[in-house]
């Protein structure tokens, strides 16, 4: 049974200068360009890991809850189409737009 034998995982990447994530006592602290850090307490049954400052791994038994927590973290700073800055899923491709041209 998947979930019990090997947990469900979602990986988020943080892209942007000065954007970083860190764990403080199993809680997630995000510095993503706002005037204040964002503090997230994970729900019961969800474990968060930060192997690097720009990567978050969400794992747990419940597939829906893992996806929900990943979507909530991503919603704090969705990737923008011009520079690609923000929090994105590791397998997500961001459609980039051309900026305004001078002239």
mmCIF file of N, CA and C in Angstrom:
data_model
loop_
_atom_site.group_PDB
_atom_site.id
_atom_site.type_symbol
_atom_site.label_atom_id
_atom_site.label_comp_id
_atom_site.label_asym_id
_atom_site.label_seq_id
_atom_site.Cartn_x
_atom_site.Cartn_y
_atom_site.Cartn_z
ATOM 1 N N UNK A 1 0.852 -1.172 0.000
ATOM 2 C CA UNK A 1 0.000 0.000 0.000
ATOM 3 C C UNK A 1 0.898 1.236 0.000
ATOM 4 N N UNK A 2 0.754 2.048 -1.039
ATOM 5 C CA UNK A 2 1.564 3.269 -1.126
ATOM 6 C C UNK A 2 1.084 4.268 -0.085
ATOM 7 N N UNK A 3 2.004 4.958 0.517
ATOM 8 C CA UNK A 3 1.656 5.904 1.583
ATOM 9 C C UNK A 3 2.079 5.349 2.917
ATOM 10 N N UNK A 4 1.835 4.053 3.129
ATOM 11 C CA UNK A 4 2.253 3.430 4.383
ATOM 12 C C UNK A 4 3.670 2.899 4.228
ATOM 13 N N UNK A 5 3.915 2.157 3.128
ATOM 14 C CA UNK A 5 5.253 1.611 2.910
ATOM 15 C C UNK A 5 6.243 2.706 2.521
ATOM 16 N N UNK A 6 5.906 3.503 1.525
ATOM 17 C CA UNK A 6 6.736 4.661 1.197
ATOM 18 C C UNK A 6 5.820 5.878 1.102
ATOM 19 N N UNK A 7 6.223 6.940 1.760
ATOM 20 C CA UNK A 7 5.351 8.110 1.907
ATOM 21 C C UNK A 7 5.228 8.879 0.596
ATOM 22 N N UNK A 8 4.141 9.638 0.483
ATOM 23 C CA UNK A 8 3.956 10.535 -0.657
ATOM 24 C C UNK A 8 4.846 11.746 -0.452
ATOM 25 N N UNK A 9 5.433 12.238 -1.558
ATOM 26 C CA UNK A 9 6.342 13.374 -1.457
ATOM 27 C C UNK A 9 6.050 14.405 -2.531
ATOM 28 N N UNK A 10 6.206 15.661 -2.164
ATOM 29 C CA UNK A 10 6.153 16.773 -3.122
ATOM 30 C C UNK A 10 7.377 17.629 -2.840
ATOM 31 N N UNK A 11 8.030 18.062 -3.908
ATOM 32 C CA UNK A 11 9.209 18.902 -3.759
ATOM 33 C C UNK A 11 8.919 20.279 -4.343
ATOM 34 N N UNK A 12 9.230 21.303 -3.576
ATOM 35 C CA UNK A 12 9.057 22.686 -4.012
ATOM 36 C C UNK A 12 10.423 23.348 -4.134
ATOM 37 N N UNK A 13 10.592 24.133 -5.184
ATOM 38 C CA UNK A 13 11.824 24.897 -5.378
ATOM 39 C C UNK A 13 11.526 26.375 -5.181
ATOM 40 N N UNK A 14 12.447 27.073 -4.539
ATOM 41 C CA UNK A 14 12.302 28.501 -4.327
ATOM 42 C C UNK A 14 13.297 29.208 -5.244
ATOM 43 N N UNK A 15 12.781 30.076 -6.118
ATOM 44 C CA UNK A 15 13.612 30.778 -7.084
ATOM 45 C C UNK A 15 13.524 32.274 -6.797
ATOM 46 N N UNK A 16 14.661 32.917 -6.649
ATOM 47 C CA UNK A 16 14.669 34.361 -6.428
ATOM 48 C C UNK A 16 15.814 34.765 -5.513
ATOM 49 N N UNK A 17 16.362 35.932 -5.755
ATOM 50 C CA UNK A 17 17.476 36.433 -4.954
ATOM 51 C C UNK A 17 16.974 36.759 -3.549
ATOM 52 N N UNK A 18 17.606 36.182 -2.551
ATOM 53 C CA UNK A 18 17.240 36.448 -1.162
ATOM 54 C C UNK A 18 16.077 35.616 -0.662
ATOM 55 N N UNK A 19 15.463 34.790 -1.519
ATOM 56 C CA UNK A 19 14.365 33.933 -1.085
ATOM 57 C C UNK A 19 14.963 32.688 -0.446
ATOM 58 N N UNK A 20 14.491 32.340 0.751
ATOM 59 C CA UNK A 20 15.018 31.133 1.386
ATOM 60 C C UNK A 20 14.009 30.554 2.371
ATOM 61 N N UNK A 21 14.212 29.286 2.685
ATOM 62 C CA UNK A 21 13.363 28.578 3.628
ATOM 63 C C UNK A 21 14.248 27.895 4.651
ATOM 64 N N UNK A 22 13.768 27.841 5.892
ATOM 65 C CA UNK A 22 14.493 27.109 6.924
ATOM 66 C C UNK A 22 13.511 26.494 7.903
ATOM 67 N N UNK A 23 13.950 25.447 8.566
ATOM 68 C CA UNK A 23 13.115 24.765 9.554
ATOM 69 C C UNK A 23 13.510 25.206 10.955
ATOM 70 N N UNK A 24 12.510 25.534 11.768
ATOM 71 C CA UNK A 24 12.728 25.831 13.187
ATOM 72 C C UNK A 24 11.784 24.958 13.982
ATOM 73 N N UNK A 25 12.301 23.932 14.634
ATOM 74 C CA UNK A 25 11.515 22.992 15.437
ATOM 75 C C UNK A 25 10.349 22.404 14.627
ATOM 76 N N UNK A 26 10.620 21.843 13.473
ATOM 77 C CA UNK A 26 9.622 21.222 12.582
ATOM 78 C C UNK A 26 8.664 22.220 11.946
ATOM 79 N N UNK A 27 8.818 23.505 12.215
ATOM 80 C CA UNK A 27 7.996 24.540 11.599
ATOM 81 C C UNK A 27 8.801 25.206 10.484
ATOM 82 N N UNK A 28 8.109 25.679 9.455
ATOM 83 C CA UNK A 28 8.770 26.252 8.289
ATOM 84 C C UNK A 28 8.785 27.774 8.376
ATOM 85 N N UNK A 29 9.939 28.350 8.132
ATOM 86 C CA UNK A 29 10.104 29.803 8.131
ATOM 87 C C UNK A 29 10.520 30.216 6.728
ATOM 88 N N UNK A 30 9.690 31.038 6.067
ATOM 89 C CA UNK A 30 9.945 31.446 4.688
ATOM 90 C C UNK A 30 10.269 32.932 4.619
ATOM 91 N N UNK A 31 11.382 33.259 3.992
ATOM 92 C CA UNK A 31 11.712 34.641 3.670
ATOM 93 C C UNK A 31 11.612 34.758 2.158
ATOM 94 N N UNK A 32 10.488 35.313 1.684
ATOM 95 C CA UNK A 32 10.238 35.328 0.241
ATOM 96 C C UNK A 32 9.860 36.713 -0.257
ATOM 97 N N UNK A 33 10.583 37.719 0.209
ATOM 98 C CA UNK A 33 10.433 39.048 -0.340
ATOM 99 C C UNK A 33 9.392 39.928 0.326
ATOM 100 N N UNK A 34 8.690 39.433 1.320
ATOM 101 C CA UNK A 34 7.747 40.279 2.041
ATOM 102 C C UNK A 34 8.492 41.000 3.163
ATOM 103 N N UNK A 35 7.838 41.958 3.782
ATOM 104 C CA UNK A 35 8.473 42.714 4.863
ATOM 105 C C UNK A 35 8.589 41.880 6.136
ATOM 106 N N UNK A 36 7.897 40.746 6.163
ATOM 107 C CA UNK A 36 7.894 39.876 7.334
ATOM 108 C C UNK A 36 8.143 38.431 6.898
ATOM 109 N N UNK A 37 8.765 37.613 7.745
ATOM 110 C CA UNK A 37 8.903 36.198 7.417
ATOM 111 C C UNK A 37 7.555 35.486 7.595
ATOM 112 N N UNK A 38 7.324 34.444 6.794
ATOM 113 C CA UNK A 38 6.091 33.663 6.886
ATOM 114 C C UNK A 38 6.398 32.402 7.676
ATOM 115 N N UNK A 39 5.583 32.141 8.686
ATOM 116 C CA UNK A 39 5.777 31.018 9.598
ATOM 117 C C UNK A 39 4.660 30.013 9.359
ATOM 118 N N UNK A 40 4.995 28.749 9.070
ATOM 119 C CA UNK A 40 3.988 27.732 8.787
ATOM 120 C C UNK A 40 4.168 26.549 9.725
ATOM 121 N N UNK A 41 3.108 26.212 10.453
ATOM 122 C CA UNK A 41 3.104 25.029 11.310
ATOM 123 C C UNK A 41 2.469 23.899 10.512
ATOM 124 N N UNK A 42 3.206 22.807 10.243
ATOM 125 C CA UNK A 42 2.631 21.733 9.427
ATOM 126 C C UNK A 42 1.540 20.979 10.188
ATOM 127 N N UNK A 43 0.508 20.525 9.479
ATOM 128 C CA UNK A 43 -0.544 19.743 10.143
ATOM 129 C C UNK A 43 -0.032 18.381 10.606
ATOM 130 N N UNK A 44 -0.795 17.725 11.423
ATOM 131 C CA UNK A 44 -0.432 16.403 11.957
ATOM 132 C C UNK A 44 -0.270 15.418 10.797
ATOM 133 N N UNK A 45 0.820 14.665 10.792
ATOM 134 C CA UNK A 45 1.051 13.656 9.760
ATOM 135 C C UNK A 45 1.876 14.155 8.582
ATOM 136 N N UNK A 46 2.280 15.404 8.618
ATOM 137 C CA UNK A 46 3.102 15.970 7.537
ATOM 138 C C UNK A 46 4.478 16.320 8.086
ATOM 139 N N UNK A 47 5.507 15.880 7.371
ATOM 140 C CA UNK A 47 6.871 16.248 7.760
ATOM 141 C C UNK A 47 7.466 17.124 6.662
ATOM 142 N N UNK A 48 8.165 18.149 7.074
ATOM 143 C CA UNK A 48 8.814 19.077 6.148
ATOM 144 C C UNK A 48 10.319 18.922 6.274
ATOM 145 N N UNK A 49 11.016 18.991 5.139
ATOM 146 C CA UNK A 49 12.478 18.956 5.131
ATOM 147 C C UNK A 49 12.979 20.090 4.245
ATOM 148 N N UNK A 50 14.126 20.637 4.599
ATOM 149 C CA UNK A 50 14.784 21.626 3.741
ATOM 150 C C UNK A 50 16.233 21.192 3.545
ATOM 151 N N UNK A 51 16.483 20.358 2.499
ATOM 152 C CA UNK A 51 17.860 19.930 2.242
ATOM 153 C C UNK A 51 18.769 21.108 1.886
ATOM 154 N N UNK A 52 18.237 22.084 1.157
ATOM 155 C CA UNK A 52 18.964 23.322 0.886
ATOM 156 C C UNK A 52 18.037 24.476 1.251
ATOM 157 N N UNK A 53 18.545 25.695 1.212
ATOM 158 C CA UNK A 53 17.720 26.858 1.545
ATOM 159 C C UNK A 53 16.681 27.158 0.481
ATOM 160 N N UNK A 54 16.848 26.565 -0.707
ATOM 161 C CA UNK A 54 15.925 26.843 -1.804
ATOM 162 C C UNK A 54 15.093 25.626 -2.196
ATOM 163 N N UNK A 55 14.986 24.659 -1.310
ATOM 164 C CA UNK A 55 14.201 23.462 -1.617
ATOM 165 C C UNK A 55 13.436 23.015 -0.382
ATOM 166 N N UNK A 56 12.156 22.655 -0.583
ATOM 167 C CA UNK A 56 11.310 22.166 0.502
ATOM 168 C C UNK A 56 10.739 20.819 0.062
ATOM 169 N N UNK A 57 10.859 19.804 0.921
ATOM 170 C CA UNK A 57 10.268 18.500 0.638
ATOM 171 C C UNK A 57 9.159 18.262 1.645
ATOM 172 N N UNK A 58 7.945 18.041 1.128
ATOM 173 C CA UNK A 58 6.777 17.767 1.961
ATOM 174 C C UNK A 58 6.473 16.290 1.818
ATOM 175 N N UNK A 59 6.383 15.567 2.930
ATOM 176 C CA UNK A 59 6.077 14.140 2.852
ATOM 177 C C UNK A 59 5.075 13.757 3.925
ATOM 178 N N UNK A 60 4.309 12.696 3.618
ATOM 179 C CA UNK A 60 3.306 12.218 4.553
ATOM 180 C C UNK A 60 2.560 11.025 3.988
ATOM 181 N N UNK A 61 1.700 10.444 4.809
ATOM 182 C CA UNK A 61 0.938 9.252 4.427
ATOM 183 C C UNK A 61 -0.247 9.621 3.542
ATOM 184 N N UNK A 62 -0.919 10.723 3.846
ATOM 185 C CA UNK A 62 -2.129 11.138 3.139
ATOM 186 C C UNK A 62 -1.767 11.959 1.900
ATOM 187 N N UNK A 63 -2.080 11.427 0.712
ATOM 188 C CA UNK A 63 -1.725 12.081 -0.545
ATOM 189 C C UNK A 63 -2.403 13.446 -0.688
ATOM 190 N N UNK A 64 -3.664 13.527 -0.302
ATOM 191 C CA UNK A 64 -4.406 14.780 -0.433
ATOM 192 C C UNK A 64 -3.823 15.865 0.476
ATOM 193 N N UNK A 65 -3.477 15.483 1.703
ATOM 194 C CA UNK A 65 -2.935 16.448 2.658
ATOM 195 C C UNK A 65 -1.560 16.957 2.218
ATOM 196 N N UNK A 66 -0.751 16.061 1.648
ATOM 197 C CA UNK A 66 0.567 16.461 1.135
ATOM 198 C C UNK A 66 0.393 17.490 0.019
ATOM 199 N N UNK A 67 -0.527 17.226 -0.897
ATOM 200 C CA UNK A 67 -0.803 18.150 -1.991
ATOM 201 C C UNK A 67 -1.359 19.478 -1.507
ATOM 202 N N UNK A 68 -2.211 19.410 -0.480
ATOM 203 C CA UNK A 68 -2.824 20.612 0.076
ATOM 204 C C UNK A 68 -1.781 21.525 0.722
ATOM 205 N N UNK A 69 -0.877 20.925 1.504
ATOM 206 C CA UNK A 69 0.182 21.705 2.162
ATOM 207 C C UNK A 69 1.133 22.287 1.108
ATOM 208 N N UNK A 70 1.461 21.490 0.084
ATOM 209 C CA UNK A 70 2.337 21.979 -0.987
ATOM 210 C C UNK A 70 1.692 23.152 -1.718
ATOM 211 N N UNK A 71 0.392 23.056 -1.985
ATOM 212 C CA UNK A 71 -0.319 24.134 -2.678
ATOM 213 C C UNK A 71 -0.391 25.387 -1.804
ATOM 214 N N UNK A 72 -0.542 25.189 -0.495
ATOM 215 C CA UNK A 72 -0.604 26.342 0.418
ATOM 216 C C UNK A 72 0.737 27.074 0.455
ATOM 217 N N UNK A 73 1.838 26.321 0.534
ATOM 218 C CA UNK A 73 3.166 26.938 0.549
ATOM 219 C C UNK A 73 3.419 27.656 -0.776
ATOM 220 N N UNK A 74 3.024 27.035 -1.888
ATOM 221 C CA UNK A 74 3.217 27.640 -3.207
ATOM 222 C C UNK A 74 2.401 28.920 -3.345
ATOM 223 N N UNK A 75 1.217 28.962 -2.711
ATOM 224 C CA UNK A 75 0.337 30.122 -2.847
ATOM 225 C C UNK A 75 0.901 31.377 -2.172
ATOM 226 N N UNK A 76 1.866 31.222 -1.278
ATOM 227 C CA UNK A 76 2.475 32.388 -0.633
ATOM 228 C C UNK A 76 3.206 33.266 -1.641
ATOM 229 N N UNK A 77 3.803 32.651 -2.662
ATOM 230 C CA UNK A 77 4.514 33.408 -3.690
ATOM 231 C C UNK A 77 4.572 32.538 -4.950
ATOM 232 N N UNK A 78 3.521 32.621 -5.770
ATOM 233 C CA UNK A 78 3.478 31.835 -6.999
ATOM 234 C C UNK A 78 4.526 32.339 -7.975
ATOM 235 N N UNK A 79 5.040 31.457 -8.852
ATOM 236 C CA UNK A 79 6.051 31.911 -9.809
ATOM 237 C C UNK A 79 5.473 32.942 -10.777
ATOM 238 N N UNK A 80 6.220 33.999 -11.012
ATOM 239 C CA UNK A 80 5.732 35.018 -11.934
ATOM 240 C C UNK A 80 6.329 34.775 -13.325
ATOM 241 N N UNK A 81 5.610 35.166 -14.387
ATOM 242 C CA UNK A 81 5.991 34.753 -15.734
ATOM 243 C C UNK A 81 7.167 35.509 -16.357
ATOM 244 N N UNK A 82 7.623 36.612 -15.750
ATOM 245 C CA UNK A 82 8.665 37.409 -16.388
ATOM 246 C C UNK A 82 10.074 36.990 -15.981
ATOM 247 N N UNK A 83 10.296 36.819 -14.691
ATOM 248 C CA UNK A 83 11.626 36.386 -14.237
ATOM 249 C C UNK A 83 11.601 34.977 -13.673
ATOM 250 N N UNK A 84 10.418 34.434 -13.423
ATOM 251 C CA UNK A 84 10.303 33.082 -12.887
ATOM 252 C C UNK A 84 10.528 33.011 -11.387
ATOM 253 N N UNK A 85 10.496 34.167 -10.706
ATOM 254 C CA UNK A 85 10.723 34.181 -9.265
ATOM 255 C C UNK A 85 9.486 33.673 -8.533
ATOM 256 N N UNK A 86 9.705 32.971 -7.439
ATOM 257 C CA UNK A 86 8.600 32.478 -6.626
ATOM 258 C C UNK A 86 8.833 31.050 -6.173
ATOM 259 N N UNK A 87 7.777 30.417 -5.675
ATOM 260 C CA UNK A 87 7.850 29.031 -5.217
ATOM 261 C C UNK A 87 7.131 28.177 -6.240
ATOM 262 N N UNK A 88 7.839 27.177 -6.774
ATOM 263 C CA UNK A 88 7.247 26.314 -7.790
ATOM 264 C C UNK A 88 7.480 24.858 -7.447
ATOM 265 N N UNK A 89 6.641 23.987 -8.017
ATOM 266 C CA UNK A 89 6.862 22.551 -7.886
ATOM 267 C C UNK A 89 8.129 22.203 -8.666
ATOM 268 N N UNK A 90 8.857 21.174 -8.218
ATOM 269 C CA UNK A 90 10.123 20.851 -8.871
ATOM 270 C C UNK A 90 9.926 20.377 -10.310
ATOM 271 N N UNK A 91 8.767 19.769 -10.611
ATOM 272 C CA UNK A 91 8.513 19.278 -11.966
ATOM 273 C C UNK A 91 7.684 20.251 -12.809
ATOM 274 N N UNK A 92 7.451 21.466 -12.279
ATOM 275 C CA UNK A 92 6.617 22.448 -12.959
ATOM 276 C C UNK A 92 7.439 23.281 -13.941
ATOM 277 N N UNK A 93 6.847 23.531 -15.104
ATOM 278 C CA UNK A 93 7.493 24.389 -16.096
ATOM 279 C C UNK A 93 6.742 25.712 -16.142
ATOM 280 N N UNK A 94 7.463 26.805 -15.994
ATOM 281 C CA UNK A 94 6.837 28.120 -15.998
ATOM 282 C C UNK A 94 6.908 28.693 -17.404
ATOM 283 N N UNK A 95 5.757 29.069 -17.942
ATOM 284 C CA UNK A 95 5.713 29.692 -19.254
ATOM 285 C C UNK A 95 6.187 31.131 -19.085
ATOM 286 N N UNK A 96 7.297 31.452 -19.728
ATOM 287 C CA UNK A 96 7.895 32.777 -19.576
ATOM 288 C C UNK A 96 7.348 33.717 -20.636
ATOM 289 N N UNK A 97 7.244 34.994 -20.275
ATOM 290 C CA UNK A 97 6.779 36.019 -21.198
ATOM 291 C C UNK A 97 7.929 36.968 -21.505
ATOM 292 N N UNK A 98 7.874 37.561 -22.685
ATOM 293 C CA UNK A 98 8.860 38.578 -23.036
ATOM 294 C C UNK A 98 8.435 39.885 -22.382
ATOM 295 N N UNK A 99 9.406 40.641 -21.916
ATOM 296 C CA UNK A 99 9.107 41.925 -21.306
ATOM 297 C C UNK A 99 8.796 42.967 -22.369
ATOM 298 N N UNK A 100 8.536 44.174 -21.940
ATOM 299 C CA UNK A 100 8.270 45.262 -22.895
ATOM 300 C C UNK A 100 9.566 45.620 -23.604
ATOM 301 N N UNK A 101 9.463 45.860 -24.887
ATOM 302 C CA UNK A 101 10.654 46.257 -25.635
ATOM 303 C C UNK A 101 10.672 47.770 -25.766
ATOM 304 N N UNK A 102 11.855 48.346 -25.617
ATOM 305 C CA UNK A 102 11.992 49.804 -25.698
ATOM 306 C C UNK A 102 11.867 50.243 -27.155
ATOM 307 N N UNK A 103 11.258 51.384 -27.362
ATOM 308 C CA UNK A 103 11.224 51.919 -28.701
ATOM 309 C C UNK A 103 9.851 52.049 -29.193
#
